[in-house]
Short mmCIF file of C-alpha atoms in Angstrom, two decimals:
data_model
loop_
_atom_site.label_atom_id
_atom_site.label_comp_id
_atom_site.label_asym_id
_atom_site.label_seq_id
_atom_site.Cartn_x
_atom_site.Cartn_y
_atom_site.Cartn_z
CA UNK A 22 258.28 208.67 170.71
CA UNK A 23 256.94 211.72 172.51
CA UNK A 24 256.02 211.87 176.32
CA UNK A 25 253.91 214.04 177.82
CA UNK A 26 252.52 214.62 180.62
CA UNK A 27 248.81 213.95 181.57
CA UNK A 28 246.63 214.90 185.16
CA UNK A 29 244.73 212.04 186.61
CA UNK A 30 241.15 212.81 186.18
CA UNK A 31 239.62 210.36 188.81
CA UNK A 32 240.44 210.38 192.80
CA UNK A 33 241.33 207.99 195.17
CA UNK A 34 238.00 206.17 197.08
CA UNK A 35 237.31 207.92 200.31
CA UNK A 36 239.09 206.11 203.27
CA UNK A 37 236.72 203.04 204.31
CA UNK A 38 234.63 204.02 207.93
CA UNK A 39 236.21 202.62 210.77
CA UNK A 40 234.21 201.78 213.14
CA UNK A 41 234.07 198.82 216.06
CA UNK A 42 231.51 196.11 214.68
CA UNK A 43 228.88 195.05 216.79
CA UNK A 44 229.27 192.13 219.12
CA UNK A 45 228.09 188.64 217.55
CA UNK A 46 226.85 186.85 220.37
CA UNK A 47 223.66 183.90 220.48
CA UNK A 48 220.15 185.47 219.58
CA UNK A 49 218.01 186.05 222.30
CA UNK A 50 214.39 183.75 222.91
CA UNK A 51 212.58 187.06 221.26
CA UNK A 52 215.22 188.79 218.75
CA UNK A 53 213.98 191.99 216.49
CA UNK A 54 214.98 192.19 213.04
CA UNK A 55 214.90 195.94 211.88
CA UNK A 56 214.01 196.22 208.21
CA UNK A 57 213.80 200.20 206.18
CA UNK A 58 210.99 199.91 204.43
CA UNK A 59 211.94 201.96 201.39
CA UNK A 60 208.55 203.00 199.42
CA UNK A 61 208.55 200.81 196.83
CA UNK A 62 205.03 198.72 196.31
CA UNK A 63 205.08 195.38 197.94
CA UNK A 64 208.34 196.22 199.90
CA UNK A 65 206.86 195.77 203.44
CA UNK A 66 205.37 192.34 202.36
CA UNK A 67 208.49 191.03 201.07
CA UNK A 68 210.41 192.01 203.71
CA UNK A 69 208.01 189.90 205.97
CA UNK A 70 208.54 187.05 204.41
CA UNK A 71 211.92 187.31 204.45
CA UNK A 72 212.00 188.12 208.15
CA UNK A 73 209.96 185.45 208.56
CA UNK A 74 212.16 183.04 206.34
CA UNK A 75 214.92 184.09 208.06
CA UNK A 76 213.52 182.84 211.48
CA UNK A 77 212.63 179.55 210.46
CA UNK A 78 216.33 179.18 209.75
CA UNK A 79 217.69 180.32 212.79
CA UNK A 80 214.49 178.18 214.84
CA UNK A 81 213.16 181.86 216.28
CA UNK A 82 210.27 184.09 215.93
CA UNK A 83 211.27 187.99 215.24
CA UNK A 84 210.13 191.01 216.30
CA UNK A 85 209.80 192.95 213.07
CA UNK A 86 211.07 196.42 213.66
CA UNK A 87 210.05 198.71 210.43
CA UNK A 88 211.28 202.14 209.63
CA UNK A 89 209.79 203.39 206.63
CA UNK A 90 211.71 206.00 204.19
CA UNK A 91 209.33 208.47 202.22
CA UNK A 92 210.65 207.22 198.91
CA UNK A 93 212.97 204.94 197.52
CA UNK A 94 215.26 208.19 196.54
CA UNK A 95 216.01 209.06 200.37
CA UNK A 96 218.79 208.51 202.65
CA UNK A 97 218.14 206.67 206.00
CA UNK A 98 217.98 209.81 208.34
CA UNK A 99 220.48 209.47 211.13
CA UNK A 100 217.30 208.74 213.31
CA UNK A 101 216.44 206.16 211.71
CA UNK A 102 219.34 204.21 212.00
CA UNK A 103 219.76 204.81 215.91
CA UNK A 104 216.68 203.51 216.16
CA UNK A 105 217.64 200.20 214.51
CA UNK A 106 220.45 200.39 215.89
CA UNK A 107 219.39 200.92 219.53
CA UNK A 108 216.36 198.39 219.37
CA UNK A 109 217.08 195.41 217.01
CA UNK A 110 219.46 192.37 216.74
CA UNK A 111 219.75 192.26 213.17
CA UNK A 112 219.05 195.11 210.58
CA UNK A 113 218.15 193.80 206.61
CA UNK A 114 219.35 197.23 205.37
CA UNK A 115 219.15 197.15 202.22
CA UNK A 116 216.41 196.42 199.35
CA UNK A 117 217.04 196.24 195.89
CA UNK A 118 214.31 196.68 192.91
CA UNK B 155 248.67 234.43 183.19
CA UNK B 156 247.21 230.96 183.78
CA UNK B 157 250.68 229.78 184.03
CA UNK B 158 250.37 231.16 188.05
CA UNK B 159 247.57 228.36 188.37
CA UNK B 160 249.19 225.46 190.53
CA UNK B 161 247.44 222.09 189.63
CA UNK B 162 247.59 219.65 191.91
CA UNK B 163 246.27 216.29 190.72
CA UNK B 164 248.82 213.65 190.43
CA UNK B 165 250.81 213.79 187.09
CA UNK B 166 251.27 210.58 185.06
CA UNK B 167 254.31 210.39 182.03
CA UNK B 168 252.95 208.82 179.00
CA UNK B 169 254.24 208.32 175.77
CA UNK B 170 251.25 210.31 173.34
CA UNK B 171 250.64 207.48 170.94
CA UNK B 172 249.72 205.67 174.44
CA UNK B 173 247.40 208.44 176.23
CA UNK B 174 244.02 207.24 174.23
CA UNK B 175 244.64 203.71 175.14
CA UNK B 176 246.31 204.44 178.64
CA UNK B 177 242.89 205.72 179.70
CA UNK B 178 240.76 203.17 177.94
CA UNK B 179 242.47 201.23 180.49
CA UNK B 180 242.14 202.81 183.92
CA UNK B 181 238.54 203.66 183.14
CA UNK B 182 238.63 207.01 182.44
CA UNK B 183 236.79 207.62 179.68
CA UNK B 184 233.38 207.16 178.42
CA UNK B 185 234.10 204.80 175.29
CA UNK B 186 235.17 207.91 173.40
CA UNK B 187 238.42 209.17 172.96
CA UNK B 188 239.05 212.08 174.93
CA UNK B 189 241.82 215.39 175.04
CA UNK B 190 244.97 214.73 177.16
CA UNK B 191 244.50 216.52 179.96
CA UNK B 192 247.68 218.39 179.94
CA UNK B 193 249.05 221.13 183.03
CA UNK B 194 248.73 224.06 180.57
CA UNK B 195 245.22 222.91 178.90
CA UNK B 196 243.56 222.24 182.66
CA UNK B 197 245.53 226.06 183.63
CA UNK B 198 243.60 227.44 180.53
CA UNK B 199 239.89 226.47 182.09
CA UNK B 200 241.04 227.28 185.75
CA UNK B 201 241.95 230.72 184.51
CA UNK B 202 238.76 231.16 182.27
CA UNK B 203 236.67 230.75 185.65
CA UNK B 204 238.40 232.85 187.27
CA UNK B 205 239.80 230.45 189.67
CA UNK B 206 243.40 231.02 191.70
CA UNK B 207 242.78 228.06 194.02
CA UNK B 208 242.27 225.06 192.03
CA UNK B 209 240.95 223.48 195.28
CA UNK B 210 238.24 224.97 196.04
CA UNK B 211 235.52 222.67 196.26
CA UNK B 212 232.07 222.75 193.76
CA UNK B 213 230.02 220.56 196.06
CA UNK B 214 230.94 217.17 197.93
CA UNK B 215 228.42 214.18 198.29
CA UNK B 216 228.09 212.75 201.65
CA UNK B 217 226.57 209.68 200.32
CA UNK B 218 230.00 208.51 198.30
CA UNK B 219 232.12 210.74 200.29
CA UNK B 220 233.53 212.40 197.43
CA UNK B 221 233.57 216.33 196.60
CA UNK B 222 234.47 217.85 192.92
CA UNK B 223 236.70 220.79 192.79
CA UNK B 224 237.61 222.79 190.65
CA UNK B 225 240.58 221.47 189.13
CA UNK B 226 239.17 217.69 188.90
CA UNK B 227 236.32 219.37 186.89
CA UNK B 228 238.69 220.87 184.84
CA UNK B 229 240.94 217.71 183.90
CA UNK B 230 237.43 216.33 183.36
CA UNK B 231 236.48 219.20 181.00
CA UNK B 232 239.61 219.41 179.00
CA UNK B 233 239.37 215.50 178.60
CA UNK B 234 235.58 216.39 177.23
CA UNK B 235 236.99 218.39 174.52
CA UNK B 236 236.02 221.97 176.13
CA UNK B 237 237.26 225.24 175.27
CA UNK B 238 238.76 227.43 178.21
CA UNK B 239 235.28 229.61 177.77
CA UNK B 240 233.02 226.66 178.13
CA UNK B 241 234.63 225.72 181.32
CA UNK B 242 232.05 228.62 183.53
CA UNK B 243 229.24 226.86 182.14
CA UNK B 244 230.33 223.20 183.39
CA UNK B 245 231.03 224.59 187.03
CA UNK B 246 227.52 226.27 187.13
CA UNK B 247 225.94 222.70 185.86
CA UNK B 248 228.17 220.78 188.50
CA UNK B 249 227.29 223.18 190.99
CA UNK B 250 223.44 222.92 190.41
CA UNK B 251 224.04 219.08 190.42
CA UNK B 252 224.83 219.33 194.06
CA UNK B 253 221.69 220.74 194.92
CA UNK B 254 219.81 219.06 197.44
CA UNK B 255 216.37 218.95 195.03
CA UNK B 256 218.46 217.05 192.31
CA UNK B 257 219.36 214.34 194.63
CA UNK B 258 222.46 213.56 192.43
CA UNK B 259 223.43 210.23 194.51
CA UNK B 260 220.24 208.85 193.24
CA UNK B 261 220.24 210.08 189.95
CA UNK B 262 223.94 208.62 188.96
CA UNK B 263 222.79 205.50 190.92
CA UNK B 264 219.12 204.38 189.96
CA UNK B 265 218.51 201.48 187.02
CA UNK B 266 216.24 203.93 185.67
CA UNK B 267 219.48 205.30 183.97
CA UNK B 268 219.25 209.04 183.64
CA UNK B 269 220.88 211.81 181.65
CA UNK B 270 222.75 214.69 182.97
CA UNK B 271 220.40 217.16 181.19
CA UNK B 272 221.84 220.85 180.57
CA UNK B 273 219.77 223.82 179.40
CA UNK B 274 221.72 227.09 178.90
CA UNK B 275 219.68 230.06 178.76
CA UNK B 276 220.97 233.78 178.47
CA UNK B 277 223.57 235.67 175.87
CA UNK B 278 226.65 233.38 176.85
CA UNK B 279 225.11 230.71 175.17
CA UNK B 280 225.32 233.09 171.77
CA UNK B 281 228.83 234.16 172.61
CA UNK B 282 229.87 230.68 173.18
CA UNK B 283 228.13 229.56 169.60
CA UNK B 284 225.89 227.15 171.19
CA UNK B 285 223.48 225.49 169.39
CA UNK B 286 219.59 225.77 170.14
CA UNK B 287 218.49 225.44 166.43
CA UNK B 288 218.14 222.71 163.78
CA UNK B 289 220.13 220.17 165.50
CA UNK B 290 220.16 221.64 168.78
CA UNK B 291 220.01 217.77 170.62
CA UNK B 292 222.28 216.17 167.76
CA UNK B 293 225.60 216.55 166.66
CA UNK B 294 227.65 219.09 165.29
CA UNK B 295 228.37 222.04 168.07
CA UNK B 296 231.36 222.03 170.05
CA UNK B 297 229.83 223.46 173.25
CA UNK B 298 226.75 221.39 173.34
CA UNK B 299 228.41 218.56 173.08
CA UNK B 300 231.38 218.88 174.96
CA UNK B 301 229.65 220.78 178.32
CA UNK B 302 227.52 218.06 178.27
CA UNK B 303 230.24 215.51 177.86
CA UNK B 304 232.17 216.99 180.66
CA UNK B 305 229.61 217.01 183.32
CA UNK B 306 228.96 212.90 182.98
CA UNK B 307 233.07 212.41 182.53
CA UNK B 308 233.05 214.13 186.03
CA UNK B 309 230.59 211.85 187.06
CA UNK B 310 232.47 208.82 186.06
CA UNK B 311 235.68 209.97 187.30
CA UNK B 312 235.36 212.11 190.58
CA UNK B 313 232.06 210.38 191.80
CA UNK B 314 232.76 207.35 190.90
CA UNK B 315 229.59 206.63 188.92
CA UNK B 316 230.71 203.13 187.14
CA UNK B 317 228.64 201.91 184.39
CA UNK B 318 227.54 198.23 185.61
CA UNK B 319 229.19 199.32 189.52
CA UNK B 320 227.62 202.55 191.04
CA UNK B 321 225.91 203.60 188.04
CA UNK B 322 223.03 200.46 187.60
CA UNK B 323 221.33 201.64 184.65
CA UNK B 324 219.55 199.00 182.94
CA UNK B 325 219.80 200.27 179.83
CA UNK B 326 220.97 203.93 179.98
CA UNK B 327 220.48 205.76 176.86
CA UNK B 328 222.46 208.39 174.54
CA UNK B 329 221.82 211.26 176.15
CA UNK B 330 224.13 210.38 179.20
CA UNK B 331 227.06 210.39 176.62
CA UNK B 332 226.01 214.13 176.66
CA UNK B 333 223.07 216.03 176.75
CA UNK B 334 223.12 219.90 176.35
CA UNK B 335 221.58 222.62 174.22
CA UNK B 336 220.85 226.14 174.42
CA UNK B 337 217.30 227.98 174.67
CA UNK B 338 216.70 229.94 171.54
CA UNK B 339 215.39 233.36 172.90
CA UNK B 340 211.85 233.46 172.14
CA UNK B 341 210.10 236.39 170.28
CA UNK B 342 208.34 238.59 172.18
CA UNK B 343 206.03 238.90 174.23
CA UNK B 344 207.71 235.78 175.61
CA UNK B 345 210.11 235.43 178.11
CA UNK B 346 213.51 233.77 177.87
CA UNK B 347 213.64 231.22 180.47
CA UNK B 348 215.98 232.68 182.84
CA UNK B 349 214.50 235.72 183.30
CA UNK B 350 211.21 233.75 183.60
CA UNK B 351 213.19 232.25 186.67
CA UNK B 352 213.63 235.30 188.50
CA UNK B 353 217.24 235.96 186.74
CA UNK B 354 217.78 239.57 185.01
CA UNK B 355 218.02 240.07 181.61
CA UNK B 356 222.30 240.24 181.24
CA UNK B 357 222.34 236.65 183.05
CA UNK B 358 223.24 233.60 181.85
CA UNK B 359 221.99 230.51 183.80
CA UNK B 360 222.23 226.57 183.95
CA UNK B 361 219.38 224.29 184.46
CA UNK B 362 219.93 220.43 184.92
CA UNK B 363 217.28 217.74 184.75
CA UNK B 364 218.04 214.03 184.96
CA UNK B 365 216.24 212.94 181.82
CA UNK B 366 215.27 210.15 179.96
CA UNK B 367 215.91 210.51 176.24
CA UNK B 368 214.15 213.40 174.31
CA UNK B 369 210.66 212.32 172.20
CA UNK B 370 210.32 213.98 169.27
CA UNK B 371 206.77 215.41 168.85
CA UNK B 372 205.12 215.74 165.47
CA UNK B 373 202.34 218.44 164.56
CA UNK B 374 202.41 219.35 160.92
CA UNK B 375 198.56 219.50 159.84
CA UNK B 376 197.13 222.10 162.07
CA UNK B 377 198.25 225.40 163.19
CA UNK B 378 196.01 225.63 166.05
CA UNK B 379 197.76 225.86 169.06
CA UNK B 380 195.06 224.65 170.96
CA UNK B 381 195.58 221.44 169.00
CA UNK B 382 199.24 221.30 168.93
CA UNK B 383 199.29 221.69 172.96
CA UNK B 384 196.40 219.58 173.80
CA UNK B 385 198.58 216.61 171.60
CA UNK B 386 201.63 217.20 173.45
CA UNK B 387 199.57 216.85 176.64
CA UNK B 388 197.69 213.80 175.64
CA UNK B 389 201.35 212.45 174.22
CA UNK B 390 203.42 214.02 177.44
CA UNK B 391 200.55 211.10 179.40
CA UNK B 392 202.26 207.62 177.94
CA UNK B 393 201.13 204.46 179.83
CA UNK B 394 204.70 203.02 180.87
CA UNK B 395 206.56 206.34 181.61
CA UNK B 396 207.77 206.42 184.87
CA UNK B 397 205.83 209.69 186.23
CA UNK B 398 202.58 209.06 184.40
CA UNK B 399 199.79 208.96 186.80
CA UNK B 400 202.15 210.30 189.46
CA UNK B 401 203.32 213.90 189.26
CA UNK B 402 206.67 214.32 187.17
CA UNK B 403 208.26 216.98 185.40
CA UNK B 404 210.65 217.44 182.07
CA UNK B 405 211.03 219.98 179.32
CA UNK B 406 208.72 220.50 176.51
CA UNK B 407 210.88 222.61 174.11
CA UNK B 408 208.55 223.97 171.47
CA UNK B 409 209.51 224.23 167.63
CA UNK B 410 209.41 227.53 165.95
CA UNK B 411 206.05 227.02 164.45
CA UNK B 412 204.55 225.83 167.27
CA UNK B 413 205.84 228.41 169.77
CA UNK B 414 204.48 231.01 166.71
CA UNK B 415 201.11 229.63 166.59
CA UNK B 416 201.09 230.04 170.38
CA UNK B 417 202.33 233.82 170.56
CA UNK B 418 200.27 234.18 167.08
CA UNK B 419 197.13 233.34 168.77
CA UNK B 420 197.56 235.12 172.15
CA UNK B 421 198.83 231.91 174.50
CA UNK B 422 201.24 233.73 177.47
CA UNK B 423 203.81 230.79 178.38
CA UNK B 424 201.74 230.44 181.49
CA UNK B 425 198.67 229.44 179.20
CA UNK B 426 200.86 226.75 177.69
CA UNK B 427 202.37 224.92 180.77
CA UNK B 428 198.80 225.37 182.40
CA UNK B 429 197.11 223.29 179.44
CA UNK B 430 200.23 220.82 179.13
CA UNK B 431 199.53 219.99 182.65
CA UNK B 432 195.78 219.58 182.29
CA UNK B 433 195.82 217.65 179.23
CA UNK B 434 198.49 215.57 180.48
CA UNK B 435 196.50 213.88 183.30
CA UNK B 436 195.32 211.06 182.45
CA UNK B 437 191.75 208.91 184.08
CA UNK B 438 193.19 206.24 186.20
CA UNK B 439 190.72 203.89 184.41
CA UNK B 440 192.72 204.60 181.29
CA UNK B 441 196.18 203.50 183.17
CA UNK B 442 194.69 200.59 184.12
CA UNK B 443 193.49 199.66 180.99
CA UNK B 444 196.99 200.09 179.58
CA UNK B 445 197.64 197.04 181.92
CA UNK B 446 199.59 199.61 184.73
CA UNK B 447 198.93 198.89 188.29
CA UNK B 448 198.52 201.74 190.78
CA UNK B 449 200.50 201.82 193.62
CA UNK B 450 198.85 201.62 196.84
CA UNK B 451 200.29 202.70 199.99
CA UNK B 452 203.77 203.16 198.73
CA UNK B 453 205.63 206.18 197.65
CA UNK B 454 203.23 207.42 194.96
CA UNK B 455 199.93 208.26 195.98
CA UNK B 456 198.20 207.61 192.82
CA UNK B 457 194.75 208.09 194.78
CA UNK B 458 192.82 210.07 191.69
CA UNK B 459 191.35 212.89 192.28
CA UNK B 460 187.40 213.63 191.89
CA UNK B 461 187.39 213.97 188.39
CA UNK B 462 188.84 210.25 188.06
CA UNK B 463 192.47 211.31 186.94
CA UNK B 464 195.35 211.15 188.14
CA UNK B 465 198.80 214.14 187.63
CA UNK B 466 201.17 212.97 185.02
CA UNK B 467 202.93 216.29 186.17
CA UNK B 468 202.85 217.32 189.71
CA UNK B 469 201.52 220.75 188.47
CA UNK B 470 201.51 223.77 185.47
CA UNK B 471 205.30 225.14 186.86
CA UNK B 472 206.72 221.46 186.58
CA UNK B 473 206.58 222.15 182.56
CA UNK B 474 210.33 223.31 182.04
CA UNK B 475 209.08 225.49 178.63
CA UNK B 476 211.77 227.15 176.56
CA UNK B 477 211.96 227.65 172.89
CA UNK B 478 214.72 225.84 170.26
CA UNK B 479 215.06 223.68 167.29
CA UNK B 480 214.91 225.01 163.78
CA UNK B 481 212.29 225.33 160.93
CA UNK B 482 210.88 222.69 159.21
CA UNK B 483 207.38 221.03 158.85
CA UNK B 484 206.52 221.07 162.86
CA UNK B 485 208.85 219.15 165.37
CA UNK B 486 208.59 220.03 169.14
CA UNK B 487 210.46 217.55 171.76
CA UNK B 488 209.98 216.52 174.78
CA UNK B 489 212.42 215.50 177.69
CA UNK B 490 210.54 213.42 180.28
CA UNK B 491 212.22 213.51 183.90
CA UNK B 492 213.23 209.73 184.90
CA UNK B 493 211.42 210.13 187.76
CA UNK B 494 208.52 211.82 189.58
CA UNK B 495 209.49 214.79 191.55
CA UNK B 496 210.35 213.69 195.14
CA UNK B 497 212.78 211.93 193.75
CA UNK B 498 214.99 214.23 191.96
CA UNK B 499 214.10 217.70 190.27
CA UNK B 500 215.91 220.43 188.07
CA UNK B 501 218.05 223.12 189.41
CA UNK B 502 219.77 226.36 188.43
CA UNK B 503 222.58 228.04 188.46
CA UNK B 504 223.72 231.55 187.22
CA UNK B 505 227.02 231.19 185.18
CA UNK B 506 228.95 233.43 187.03
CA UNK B 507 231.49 235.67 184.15
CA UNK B 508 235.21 235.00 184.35
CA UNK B 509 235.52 238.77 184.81
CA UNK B 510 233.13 238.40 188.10
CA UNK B 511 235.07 237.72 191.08
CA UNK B 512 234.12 234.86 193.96
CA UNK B 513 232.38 237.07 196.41
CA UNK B 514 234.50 237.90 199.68
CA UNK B 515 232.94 235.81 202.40
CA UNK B 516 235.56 236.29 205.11
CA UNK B 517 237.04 233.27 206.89
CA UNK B 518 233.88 231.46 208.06
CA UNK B 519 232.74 231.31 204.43
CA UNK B 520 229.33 232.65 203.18
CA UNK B 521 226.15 231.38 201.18
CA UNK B 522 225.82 232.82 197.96
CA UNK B 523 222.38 232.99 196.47
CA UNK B 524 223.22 231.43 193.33
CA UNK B 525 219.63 229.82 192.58
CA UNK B 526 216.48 231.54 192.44
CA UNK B 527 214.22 229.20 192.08
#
């Protein structure tokens, strides 16, 4: 048998953000829930009813907090997220097809 | 020469008869067998671009926090089965991936699944024997096949796009195992496409598209180009294709008889991309009847205009028209976009000669106007 030798054509993942996580404490009487509305059709009516699912779990009524992307192919501007950041208790960040 | 080249990516031992299976294993292929990326075969494509400093970086993607350089698109390459002389053209196409107007996070990430398209126009697609004749999308040449292989293998591997992780195709298709072919210089009066891009005559330049696979188009009983064009239009304008009804792009290459009837009767390539466009928008009342909804208040206005239509292309310049295939009874193709324009669109890059050096930018670096467009 013959060795050779071979370069490793992939790269190691890109060291995981660190970053403090937010404090978990009780929800207040009149929490917001940030959503990104993200272009797609319907996705600002299902993400009501999810909000709204998600506060008859939890026995409160949210504050629906919306920032809306111009299409589903664009980042979350830096902006954005301080705003949902800055102004809501829980953020549904994500929304697949 | 090359032998001066220091690569630095980590170095594995393997016995040969073990290599093909050793990367089946890790992940590292893309269900093909692949080259060994040796130290001496990855020196041979550093030196053929010219490059002393194999880590210089091609472009970097904030959204996976991961940058190509040149010596991971080299492995990548040699893997792909490149020559040393192909290896220019794969760091123009990586480098026009990273433009911001292809949006490459989305592309390598959406289920629509799209291909790395690569369209080589200029005279170092002769010297480097592409193909852009009979079999210009199919098997059979080296450089096609292998530049095109190389830019998704450099995908997979640096980027991380994972078929079933990152990369959520639904179905994909067999154009991302590679999709590349060369323009085949059109007679005159026409215009190769670089040089229709603003590029001069001696250049050679990359385009990339994320495409859906190519649809053969079939116009054998006319020579009319009138006829032949207004089909392609009405045939560009399918119900269920993503940018129908809301402003896409692609590449219509045209056939040698129907790029002759064209030039035969007069048609500029202007002419042709103008009445591609307009006979590719289609009445909204026709979409509907196809059983497609139109989206309302989301992010494609398909509001129609006053004529009761609505853009299958966003407009006459979003035509990507070059010239290839070979004789035969008629065949044109087209190579829709996956998706309408805001969402990703084609880019180019000159292929800068391995005889050109990097311009000297100083320390704080320097932009380089590769792209014209």
């Amino acid at each position: 048998m013959t060795s050779i030798t071979v370069l490793r054509p992939d790269q190691d993942p890109p060291p995981a953000t660190t970053g403090e996580l937010a404090v978990r404490g009780p929800l207040p009487a009149e929490p917001v829930a940030g959503v990104v509305v993200n272009g797609k059709p319907l996705a600002r009516e299902l993400l009501e009813l999810v909000v709204d699912e998600l506060g008859r779990r939890v026995g409160r009524t949210f504050k629906m907090e919306q920032v809306i992307k111009p299409s589903a192919s664009a980042v979350l501007s830096a902006e954005q997220a301080d705003v949902l950041a800055v102004r809501c208790h829980l953020v549904i960040s994500g929304l697949g097809d | 020469m090359y032998a001066d080249v220091v690569v630095g990516a980590e170095q594995l031992q393997l016995e040969q008869d073990d290599v093909q299976e050793a990367f089946f294993e890790r992940g590292w292929t893309d269900g093909l067998p692949i080259v060994p990326p040796t130290p001496d075969r990855v020196r041979a494509l550093l030196d053929a671009a010219n490059a002393d400093d194999p880590d210089v970086l091609i472009g970097y993607l904030p959204a996976r926090g991961r940058g190509v350089t040149l010596e991971r698109a080299a492995i990548n390459a040699v893997m792909a089965g490149c020559r040393p002389e192909y290896f220019p053209v794969v760091v123009a196409a990586v480098e026009a991936m990273f433009d911001e107007a292809f949006n490459l996070h989305t592309v390598l990430t959406s289920t629509g699944g799209a291909a790395l398209g690569v369209v080589v126009s200029g005279p170092m697609a002769g010297e480097l024997r592409m193909n852009a004749r009979h079999n210009a999308l199919g098997p059979g040449n080296r450089a096609n096949v292998t530049i095109g292989r190389a830019v998704r293998l450099i995908a997979l591997n640096v980027l991380d796009s994972r078929p079933g992780d990152s990369d959520a195709s639904s179905f994909g298709h067999p154009g991302k195992l590679s999709l590349c072919f060369a323009e085949d210089p059109p007679p005159a009066p026409w215009q190769p496409l670089h040089v229709r891009l603003g590029y001069g005559e001696q250049d050679t330049t990359v385009t990339v598209l994320p495409l859906e696979g190519p649809h053969q188009f079939a116009q054998q009983l006319t020579h009319s180009a009138e006829s032949v064009i207004r089909s392609f239009g009405c045939s560009i304008r399918q119900p269920t294709w993503m940018c129908t009804g809301k402003g896409g792009h692609g590449v219509l290459a045209l056939g040698p008889e129907h790029a002759g009837f064209c030039i035969a009767e007069g048609w500029s390539q202007r002419d042709v991309c103008e009445a591609i466009y307009a006979h590719s928008r289609i009445p909204a009342d026709e979409l509907v009847a196809s059983g497609v909804a139109l989206e309302q208040g989301a992010q494609h206005d398909m509001t129609p205009a006053a004529d009761g239509k609505l853009d299958t292309l966003r407009g006459p310049d979003d035509v990507l028209l070059v010239t290839a295939g070979g004789e035969g009874a008629g065949w044109s193709v087209w190579l829709p976009a996956w998706a309408p324009v805001q969402h990703a669109y084609r880019a180019t890059r000159r292929v800068r000669p391995t005889d050109e050096p990097l311009p000297d930018c100083g320390p704080d670096g320097c932009l380089v106007p590769w792209m014209r467009e």
